[in-house]
């Protein structure tokens, strides 16, 4: 199979965290070395390291343009072949192309695959297509043109555009971005501040990481536009401590923006000064809450305060402050450049534009998925995600992280927007979509989230600190077979008190995972409490695995991998699990190709 | 300006919190972490009240909510009572041996339940001790860690250089959670032992050497200033005033 | 395995005085200190108090609030097992138990020889390759129980034979 013979080729190697873990840096280095100025290849080549779309399972990923070829699972040892066949001669290497597990078909470009085809990228528009460390790349695809346009607009015009776009905060609260900016612009107090909340803490969400790593300039450009509109001179990007690559790429981007005159004095010829500083978080989920984040920048511990006066009025050091999430910032340049109506034409009545979801868990295609608001859960999980892994059964999808809830199969046709998710007992949150199958215990999931929040609660207020601790106590008892009658009622009552009396959103939304799983999976709770049984086979004290002799064909895979040698059986004969030795790790049931291992 | 509290028209100062306004109007709202000297913290959430503004109802903490417009407040609805009951129950379970919490448990009609109790704990993390220490200027203790590990401590749980043994923290603590032991002319608190000074007039052991030196430095005391306990100091000032008044005539 | 204070006394000074003596730089000072010393030495915290004029008790409060910091030296190889939701439902809890079985340490602890310390982190943002763990800066994808033992051995760790908890 051949594509055209081009005079030049651009080779993009994904160097996001996931591909790096799979060795993409070696691939990148090998390509650079072998395509150096002395390589003697007639084709002009540019090798670029790009950001991540989260399709990490297929990595390391190498894209070759303009042929639009996507190679998967590339190893450093494949590089010579790639150069000989594809770079020099435009030939496709079939074994490196993506193969659909169901149809077994091979695809030349990722653009042809449902996972990518069905997405509508705005916030993620540049990810994987440009070298995040190159401002030249950003400029060549329209970068800083929005700023150019904004510099010629009145502040009121910019604010109107953002308001009319219908953009709502992408960090979780979903507050109207336009109203927030307008409220801050109105304030007479100064100086004013612009903050980017990059303290992405929801476990399972990594869209902010991807944007900060893969397209840092879009965040910077968005912030400069805001500073113009509200009258700010100083900005901060608060980045989670664990995101080293994001910090590195942001630092480079800021330095480049300064030398190109997009930051600093007299930006683009206007009497306007703005600069941005990076603040590294200290490892505290609660600092994703805006008043806690502000406290952290001020040099205090990350304790939130009551928000009866908003940060737009009294924020950082008591001054008017706009704080927005990374993904929110990524949308700003597009809204300014293409106009509010364009953005508002996508999505639903009250939830405009697109949303990036981090589709992870027991789904075939995991990664970042950006779709118009209003797309249904079913479309995301099945059409784009490819359905459940290993042919197992869908049980629930957890949305909104530790502040959200679990949505059962009956609601798969729910359109994803702010209001619909809230009505179902969950919330949009930052966009985490954790797909769970029949091997996930919903009681244990509730316990897991409470355990997470117990470690992240700042401890300031009584309902959150004491309430989460006690709800966790009850759930732990239930998962260990010590559940009592009245436990569910106590959980519901404590949940209500937390929702009413907690100081900040962490405490107020902490009961969501528990209350939503009790709502939709009450039977599972009752099985734990009354029958001391975990139907999903997860809670170890309430689980027993056994092998169905009708289905077992004695392949011996389970026996070989059992970490405690608890499985016995002859080749081609049904195998047996010893209950005394079994530690309930689940390796056997997770890997049996015949689904012969079952939960009692 | 005027607002409505529990159906009555009440005069309020713009910017005052709901709690301050209620205190001025003699309307009772329970608190645990509030002290006039420091203002509202919003830690205990016992002071939650119902607020109605433009037809919307919500629950807010009275000690931190500033009054800036006409609002209607209800200080005791069934939901508020239930919320307070649960907060007290949670604190009682945390520190069941505190006499204050035992009293509140009965007062708020809390029901016993299956949650575990910690007989050794007394602190409810109201943070009043830390604020007192900051106000005095020693800054010897602080809130460390977070979540359920959060507690009041001196750095490394060791005797702190900054601690003067003044005992303000122990005095302000509502649950007697801070241990202060006095034996002879020695006082031990926060893992540090202090020498107590005797009042020059009456002989009462009234302050530590460190606290005396700290205050003396702060007030630019001179050598002629005497070590007097509070009541003797008042007497000494009264005598001075009498002496001046006599000299005037 | 404390770091020789005399050797790094000057280093601590350079790290801290690289920033203005204002409260808002304390977090950054601590991060640099943690990175270079592998923990926050008491002398470092006292110097921060001196440089910024902020009370020592408040510095200590900051150092203990944020999970990025450790008041005792971390192991030479810091194992961070991701316990984010995706990793959790793909078995990170089993990995964490396995570390205990093979090295005898729980999250927050360091082995006696100072070689390994264990931490759980909430989401490294690489969910597609769950379960994920990091040893210092290196990321390991799709770690299985046996894979973990190989990783530990590669760093020179001694593993207890029986994998049973």
Short mmCIF file of N, CA and C in Angstrom, two decimals, chain A residues 17-18 21-22 54-57 201-206 209 234 236 238 240-244 277 279-284 286-287 296-303 317 358 360-362 366 389 434-436 440 444-445 447-449 452 455-456 458 540 563-564 580-583 585 587, chain C residues 19 22-29 31-32 35 54 58 61-69 80 82-95 97-98 101 119-130 132 134 137-142 144-146 161-165:
data_model
loop_
_atom_site.label_atom_id
_atom_site.label_comp_id
_atom_site.label_asym_id
_atom_site.label_seq_id
_atom_site.Cartn_x
_atom_site.Cartn_y
_atom_site.Cartn_z
N UNK A 17 2.39 11.83 29.02
CA UNK A 17 2.79 10.94 30.11
C UNK A 17 2.59 9.45 29.80
N UNK A 18 1.43 9.11 29.22
CA UNK A 18 1.14 7.70 28.95
C UNK A 18 2.11 7.08 27.97
N UNK A 21 5.58 6.59 29.25
CA UNK A 21 5.70 5.40 30.08
C UNK A 21 5.91 4.16 29.24
N UNK A 22 5.40 4.19 28.02
CA UNK A 22 5.55 3.04 27.14
C UNK A 22 6.76 3.15 26.24
N UNK A 54 -4.74 10.79 25.21
CA UNK A 54 -5.21 9.78 26.13
C UNK A 54 -5.43 8.43 25.51
N UNK A 55 -5.04 8.27 24.23
CA UNK A 55 -5.26 6.95 23.61
C UNK A 55 -4.07 6.07 23.96
N UNK A 56 -3.75 6.08 25.26
CA UNK A 56 -2.48 5.55 25.73
C UNK A 56 -2.30 4.06 25.47
N UNK A 57 -3.41 3.34 25.39
CA UNK A 57 -3.29 1.90 25.17
C UNK A 57 -2.65 1.56 23.84
N UNK A 201 -7.78 17.50 40.29
CA UNK A 201 -7.63 16.51 41.35
C UNK A 201 -8.51 15.30 41.22
N UNK A 202 -9.60 15.38 40.40
CA UNK A 202 -10.50 14.24 40.30
C UNK A 202 -9.73 13.01 39.83
N UNK A 203 -9.71 11.95 40.62
CA UNK A 203 -8.99 10.77 40.15
C UNK A 203 -9.68 10.20 38.93
N UNK A 204 -8.93 10.02 37.86
CA UNK A 204 -9.53 9.50 36.63
C UNK A 204 -9.72 10.58 35.59
N UNK A 205 -9.44 11.84 35.94
CA UNK A 205 -9.59 12.94 34.99
C UNK A 205 -8.22 13.47 34.62
N UNK A 206 -7.93 13.59 33.34
CA UNK A 206 -6.62 14.11 32.96
C UNK A 206 -6.68 15.04 31.75
N UNK A 209 -4.42 18.09 32.38
CA UNK A 209 -3.02 17.70 32.21
C UNK A 209 -2.68 17.73 30.72
N UNK A 234 -1.78 40.93 36.46
CA UNK A 234 -1.03 39.77 36.92
C UNK A 234 -1.90 38.54 36.87
N UNK A 236 -1.91 34.03 37.43
CA UNK A 236 -1.24 32.87 38.02
C UNK A 236 -1.80 31.61 37.38
N UNK A 238 -2.01 27.87 38.55
CA UNK A 238 -1.78 26.99 39.70
C UNK A 238 -1.81 25.56 39.18
N UNK A 240 -1.03 21.47 39.56
CA UNK A 240 -0.86 20.37 40.49
C UNK A 240 0.60 19.92 40.54
N UNK A 241 1.07 19.71 41.74
CA UNK A 241 2.45 19.32 42.00
C UNK A 241 2.92 18.12 41.17
N UNK A 242 2.05 17.13 40.96
CA UNK A 242 2.46 15.90 40.27
C UNK A 242 2.66 16.06 38.76
N UNK A 243 2.23 17.18 38.19
CA UNK A 243 2.28 17.34 36.73
C UNK A 243 3.58 18.00 36.26
N UNK A 244 4.70 17.30 36.40
CA UNK A 244 6.00 17.89 36.09
C UNK A 244 6.12 18.33 34.63
N UNK A 277 2.54 34.03 36.36
CA UNK A 277 3.48 33.27 37.18
C UNK A 277 2.93 31.87 37.40
N UNK A 279 2.44 28.68 39.80
CA UNK A 279 2.49 28.27 41.20
C UNK A 279 2.32 26.74 41.22
N UNK A 280 3.22 26.04 41.89
CA UNK A 280 3.09 24.58 41.98
C UNK A 280 2.25 24.24 43.21
N UNK A 281 1.27 23.41 43.03
CA UNK A 281 0.44 22.98 44.15
C UNK A 281 1.24 22.13 45.12
N UNK A 282 0.71 21.92 46.31
CA UNK A 282 1.45 21.17 47.31
C UNK A 282 0.92 19.76 47.54
N UNK A 283 0.02 19.31 46.67
CA UNK A 283 -0.53 17.98 46.88
C UNK A 283 -1.73 18.03 47.81
N UNK A 284 -2.75 18.77 47.39
CA UNK A 284 -3.98 18.86 48.18
C UNK A 284 -5.16 19.03 47.23
N UNK A 286 -8.16 19.58 47.88
CA UNK A 286 -9.04 20.69 48.29
C UNK A 286 -8.62 22.00 47.66
N UNK A 287 -7.36 22.12 47.24
CA UNK A 287 -6.90 23.37 46.63
C UNK A 287 -7.47 23.58 45.24
N UNK A 296 -3.91 29.16 49.22
CA UNK A 296 -2.64 28.51 48.96
C UNK A 296 -1.65 29.45 48.27
N UNK A 297 -2.14 30.23 47.30
CA UNK A 297 -1.25 31.18 46.63
C UNK A 297 -0.77 32.23 47.63
N UNK A 298 -1.64 32.59 48.57
CA UNK A 298 -1.26 33.62 49.55
C UNK A 298 -0.22 33.11 50.53
N UNK A 299 0.02 31.79 50.54
CA UNK A 299 1.02 31.26 51.47
C UNK A 299 0.40 30.66 52.71
N UNK A 300 -0.90 30.40 52.66
CA UNK A 300 -1.58 29.77 53.78
C UNK A 300 -1.88 28.32 53.48
N UNK A 301 -2.39 27.62 54.49
CA UNK A 301 -2.85 26.26 54.23
C UNK A 301 -4.13 26.35 53.40
N UNK A 302 -4.40 25.32 52.66
CA UNK A 302 -5.52 25.34 51.72
C UNK A 302 -6.88 25.13 52.38
N UNK A 303 -7.26 26.00 53.30
CA UNK A 303 -8.59 25.92 53.90
C UNK A 303 -9.51 26.88 53.16
N UNK A 317 -5.70 38.10 47.87
CA UNK A 317 -5.33 39.25 48.69
C UNK A 317 -6.46 40.26 48.78
N UNK A 358 -13.00 12.38 30.19
CA UNK A 358 -11.92 11.42 30.29
C UNK A 358 -12.60 10.07 30.47
N UNK A 360 -12.58 6.44 30.95
CA UNK A 360 -11.62 5.45 31.46
C UNK A 360 -12.38 4.30 32.12
N UNK A 361 -11.64 3.31 32.54
CA UNK A 361 -12.26 2.18 33.23
C UNK A 361 -12.41 1.00 32.32
N UNK A 362 -13.53 0.31 32.48
CA UNK A 362 -13.71 -0.97 31.79
C UNK A 362 -14.27 -0.80 30.38
N UNK A 366 -10.09 3.78 25.79
CA UNK A 366 -10.04 4.79 26.84
C UNK A 366 -9.27 6.00 26.32
N UNK A 389 -15.10 -3.73 28.01
CA UNK A 389 -13.93 -4.59 27.85
C UNK A 389 -14.29 -6.05 28.05
N UNK A 434 -16.09 7.26 34.45
CA UNK A 434 -15.46 5.98 34.79
C UNK A 434 -16.45 4.88 34.54
N UNK A 435 -16.13 4.04 33.57
CA UNK A 435 -17.06 2.97 33.19
C UNK A 435 -16.81 1.75 34.05
N UNK A 436 -17.90 1.23 34.62
CA UNK A 436 -17.79 0.10 35.53
C UNK A 436 -18.56 -1.10 35.01
N UNK A 440 -17.43 -4.66 39.31
CA UNK A 440 -17.20 -3.51 40.19
C UNK A 440 -18.27 -3.53 41.27
N UNK A 444 -18.31 -0.76 47.37
CA UNK A 444 -16.88 -0.52 47.52
C UNK A 444 -16.47 0.78 46.82
N UNK A 445 -17.12 1.11 45.72
CA UNK A 445 -16.85 2.36 45.03
C UNK A 445 -17.20 3.54 45.94
N UNK A 447 -17.27 3.50 49.16
CA UNK A 447 -16.27 3.49 50.23
C UNK A 447 -14.96 4.10 49.72
N UNK A 448 -14.58 3.73 48.49
CA UNK A 448 -13.35 4.25 47.89
C UNK A 448 -13.36 5.77 47.82
N UNK A 449 -14.46 6.35 47.34
CA UNK A 449 -14.53 7.80 47.22
C UNK A 449 -14.51 8.49 48.58
N UNK A 452 -11.02 8.46 49.82
CA UNK A 452 -10.28 9.51 49.12
C UNK A 452 -10.56 10.87 49.76
N UNK A 455 -9.05 11.63 53.19
CA UNK A 455 -7.65 12.02 53.16
C UNK A 455 -7.43 13.42 52.61
N UNK A 456 -8.43 13.92 51.89
CA UNK A 456 -8.26 15.23 51.25
C UNK A 456 -9.02 16.35 51.94
N UNK A 458 -9.90 19.22 54.24
CA UNK A 458 -8.95 20.11 54.91
C UNK A 458 -9.10 20.00 56.42
N UNK A 540 -13.36 -8.61 49.74
CA UNK A 540 -12.74 -9.92 49.91
C UNK A 540 -13.37 -10.78 50.98
N UNK A 563 -1.07 -15.93 42.32
CA UNK A 563 0.09 -15.55 43.14
C UNK A 563 0.30 -16.42 44.37
N UNK A 564 -0.70 -17.21 44.77
CA UNK A 564 -0.55 -18.05 45.95
C UNK A 564 -0.78 -19.53 45.67
N UNK A 580 -9.17 -22.03 51.15
CA UNK A 580 -8.30 -21.67 52.28
C UNK A 580 -7.12 -20.81 51.79
N UNK A 581 -6.59 -21.16 50.60
CA UNK A 581 -5.42 -20.47 50.09
C UNK A 581 -5.76 -19.18 49.34
N UNK A 582 -6.96 -19.12 48.78
CA UNK A 582 -7.33 -18.00 47.92
C UNK A 582 -7.30 -16.67 48.66
N UNK A 583 -6.64 -15.65 48.06
CA UNK A 583 -6.59 -14.32 48.70
C UNK A 583 -7.54 -13.33 48.03
N UNK A 585 -7.63 -12.06 45.06
CA UNK A 585 -7.03 -10.95 44.30
C UNK A 585 -7.77 -10.72 43.00
N UNK A 587 -7.29 -12.10 40.02
CA UNK A 587 -6.54 -12.29 38.77
C UNK A 587 -7.19 -13.35 37.88
N UNK C 19 14.40 33.10 46.94
CA UNK C 19 13.09 33.76 46.90
C UNK C 19 13.05 34.96 47.82
N UNK C 22 8.95 36.67 51.52
CA UNK C 22 7.52 36.91 51.70
C UNK C 22 6.77 35.61 51.86
N UNK C 23 5.64 35.69 52.59
CA UNK C 23 4.84 34.51 52.89
C UNK C 23 4.50 33.72 51.64
N UNK C 24 4.19 34.40 50.56
CA UNK C 24 3.66 33.69 49.41
C UNK C 24 4.68 32.82 48.68
N UNK C 25 5.93 32.91 49.07
CA UNK C 25 6.93 32.06 48.42
C UNK C 25 7.27 30.83 49.26
N UNK C 26 6.63 30.71 50.41
CA UNK C 26 6.97 29.61 51.32
C UNK C 26 6.74 28.25 50.66
N UNK C 27 5.62 28.10 49.97
CA UNK C 27 5.31 26.81 49.32
C UNK C 27 6.41 26.47 48.32
N UNK C 28 6.85 27.44 47.53
CA UNK C 28 7.90 27.20 46.53
C UNK C 28 9.22 26.84 47.20
N UNK C 29 9.55 27.55 48.31
CA UNK C 29 10.79 27.23 49.04
C UNK C 29 10.74 25.79 49.51
N UNK C 31 9.02 23.32 48.30
CA UNK C 31 9.08 22.36 47.21
C UNK C 31 10.51 22.15 46.74
N UNK C 32 11.25 23.24 46.64
CA UNK C 32 12.64 23.11 46.22
C UNK C 32 13.43 22.32 47.26
N UNK C 35 12.63 18.65 47.06
CA UNK C 35 13.19 18.00 45.87
C UNK C 35 14.67 17.72 46.09
N UNK C 54 7.60 34.78 59.23
CA UNK C 54 6.38 34.07 59.60
C UNK C 54 6.70 33.13 60.76
N UNK C 58 3.51 28.34 62.22
CA UNK C 58 2.74 28.43 60.97
C UNK C 58 3.49 27.73 59.84
N UNK C 61 2.84 24.19 60.29
CA UNK C 61 1.47 23.90 59.86
C UNK C 61 1.41 23.70 58.34
N UNK C 62 2.08 24.57 57.58
CA UNK C 62 2.13 24.44 56.13
C UNK C 62 2.82 23.14 55.71
N UNK C 63 3.93 22.84 56.39
CA UNK C 63 4.71 21.65 56.01
C UNK C 63 3.92 20.37 56.23
N UNK C 64 3.02 20.37 57.23
CA UNK C 64 2.27 19.14 57.51
C UNK C 64 0.93 19.08 56.79
N UNK C 65 0.48 20.21 56.23
CA UNK C 65 -0.82 20.21 55.54
C UNK C 65 -0.71 19.59 54.15
N UNK C 66 0.36 19.93 53.45
CA UNK C 66 0.50 19.52 52.05
C UNK C 66 1.21 18.18 51.92
N UNK C 67 0.59 17.28 51.16
CA UNK C 67 1.12 15.93 51.04
C UNK C 67 2.42 15.84 50.24
N UNK C 68 2.77 16.92 49.53
CA UNK C 68 4.00 16.88 48.74
C UNK C 68 5.23 16.77 49.64
N UNK C 69 5.05 17.15 50.91
CA UNK C 69 6.21 17.23 51.79
C UNK C 69 6.30 16.09 52.78
N UNK C 80 5.39 5.40 43.99
CA UNK C 80 4.08 6.05 44.08
C UNK C 80 3.09 5.17 43.32
N UNK C 82 -0.52 4.66 41.93
CA UNK C 82 -1.70 5.48 41.68
C UNK C 82 -2.94 4.75 42.19
N UNK C 83 -3.70 5.44 43.05
CA UNK C 83 -4.95 4.85 43.53
C UNK C 83 -6.13 5.69 43.05
N UNK C 84 -5.97 6.25 41.85
CA UNK C 84 -7.08 6.97 41.24
C UNK C 84 -8.15 5.96 40.87
N UNK C 85 -9.34 6.46 40.55
CA UNK C 85 -10.47 5.54 40.34
C UNK C 85 -10.21 4.48 39.29
N UNK C 86 -9.65 4.89 38.14
CA UNK C 86 -9.45 3.91 37.06
C UNK C 86 -8.46 2.85 37.50
N UNK C 87 -7.38 3.29 38.13
CA UNK C 87 -6.39 2.31 38.62
C UNK C 87 -7.00 1.47 39.73
N UNK C 88 -7.84 2.08 40.55
CA UNK C 88 -8.43 1.35 41.66
C UNK C 88 -9.28 0.20 41.18
N UNK C 89 -10.15 0.48 40.18
CA UNK C 89 -11.00 -0.61 39.72
C UNK C 89 -10.23 -1.60 38.87
N UNK C 90 -8.98 -1.26 38.53
CA UNK C 90 -8.18 -2.24 37.82
C UNK C 90 -7.16 -2.89 38.74
N UNK C 91 -7.34 -2.73 40.03
CA UNK C 91 -6.58 -3.52 40.99
C UNK C 91 -5.40 -2.88 41.69
N UNK C 92 -5.38 -1.54 41.85
CA UNK C 92 -4.23 -0.93 42.52
C UNK C 92 -4.15 -1.34 43.99
N UNK C 93 -5.30 -1.63 44.60
CA UNK C 93 -5.29 -2.03 46.02
C UNK C 93 -4.48 -3.31 46.20
N UNK C 94 -4.59 -4.20 45.22
CA UNK C 94 -3.83 -5.45 45.28
C UNK C 94 -2.33 -5.16 45.18
N UNK C 95 -1.95 -4.21 44.32
CA UNK C 95 -0.54 -3.82 44.17
C UNK C 95 -0.01 -3.26 45.48
N UNK C 97 -1.07 -3.83 48.47
CA UNK C 97 -0.88 -4.95 49.40
C UNK C 97 0.38 -5.72 49.09
N UNK C 98 0.64 -5.91 47.80
CA UNK C 98 1.81 -6.67 47.37
C UNK C 98 3.10 -5.98 47.79
N UNK C 101 3.56 -6.91 51.28
CA UNK C 101 4.00 -8.30 51.40
C UNK C 101 5.47 -8.48 51.08
N UNK C 119 4.08 5.53 48.64
CA UNK C 119 3.04 6.55 48.72
C UNK C 119 1.93 6.15 47.80
N UNK C 120 0.71 6.54 48.14
CA UNK C 120 -0.34 6.40 47.13
C UNK C 120 -0.62 7.81 46.61
N UNK C 121 -0.86 7.91 45.33
CA UNK C 121 -1.24 9.19 44.76
C UNK C 121 -2.58 9.04 44.09
N UNK C 122 -3.30 10.16 44.02
CA UNK C 122 -4.62 10.10 43.43
C UNK C 122 -4.58 10.61 42.02
N UNK C 123 -4.34 9.71 41.11
CA UNK C 123 -4.39 9.96 39.69
C UNK C 123 -3.23 10.71 39.09
N UNK C 124 -2.42 9.95 38.37
CA UNK C 124 -1.29 10.53 37.66
C UNK C 124 -1.72 10.97 36.27
N UNK C 125 -2.98 10.76 35.95
CA UNK C 125 -3.49 11.20 34.65
C UNK C 125 -3.07 10.31 33.52
N UNK C 126 -2.83 9.04 33.76
CA UNK C 126 -2.45 8.13 32.68
C UNK C 126 -3.37 6.92 32.74
N UNK C 127 -4.65 7.19 32.89
CA UNK C 127 -5.63 6.16 33.20
C UNK C 127 -5.75 5.03 32.20
N UNK C 128 -5.38 5.29 30.94
CA UNK C 128 -5.52 4.24 29.95
C UNK C 128 -4.53 3.11 30.19
N UNK C 129 -3.45 3.38 30.95
CA UNK C 129 -2.47 2.32 31.18
C UNK C 129 -2.51 1.89 32.64
N UNK C 130 -3.71 1.93 33.21
CA UNK C 130 -3.89 1.52 34.60
C UNK C 130 -3.67 0.02 34.76
N UNK C 132 -1.16 2.10 37.32
CA UNK C 132 0.11 2.78 37.07
C UNK C 132 0.88 2.98 38.36
N UNK C 134 4.76 4.81 39.84
CA UNK C 134 5.99 5.54 39.51
C UNK C 134 7.06 5.17 40.52
N UNK C 137 10.93 9.35 39.09
CA UNK C 137 10.25 10.01 37.97
C UNK C 137 9.79 9.04 36.90
N UNK C 138 10.13 7.77 37.02
CA UNK C 138 9.82 6.81 35.96
C UNK C 138 8.44 6.19 36.14
N UNK C 139 7.70 6.15 35.05
CA UNK C 139 6.33 5.62 35.10
C UNK C 139 6.28 4.19 34.58
N UNK C 140 5.62 3.31 35.29
CA UNK C 140 5.43 1.93 34.87
C UNK C 140 3.97 1.69 34.56
N UNK C 141 3.68 1.26 33.33
CA UNK C 141 2.28 1.05 32.94
C UNK C 141 1.80 -0.36 33.22
N UNK C 142 0.49 -0.49 33.37
CA UNK C 142 -0.19 -1.79 33.49
C UNK C 142 0.57 -2.78 34.39
N UNK C 144 1.27 -5.54 37.00
CA UNK C 144 0.57 -6.69 37.58
C UNK C 144 1.30 -7.08 38.87
N UNK C 145 0.72 -8.02 39.62
CA UNK C 145 1.35 -8.45 40.87
C UNK C 145 2.77 -8.96 40.62
N UNK C 146 2.95 -9.80 39.58
CA UNK C 146 4.29 -10.32 39.31
C UNK C 146 5.18 -9.24 38.72
N UNK C 161 9.60 -14.08 50.05
CA UNK C 161 9.18 -15.07 49.06
C UNK C 161 7.69 -15.21 48.87
N UNK C 162 6.98 -15.44 49.96
CA UNK C 162 5.56 -15.74 49.85
C UNK C 162 4.72 -14.49 49.57
N UNK C 163 3.91 -14.57 48.55
CA UNK C 163 3.14 -13.38 48.20
C UNK C 163 1.86 -13.23 48.99
N UNK C 164 1.59 -14.16 49.91
CA UNK C 164 0.31 -14.13 50.59
C UNK C 164 0.30 -13.09 51.71
N UNK C 165 -0.81 -12.40 51.86
CA UNK C 165 -0.89 -11.35 52.89
C UNK C 165 -1.13 -11.94 54.26
#
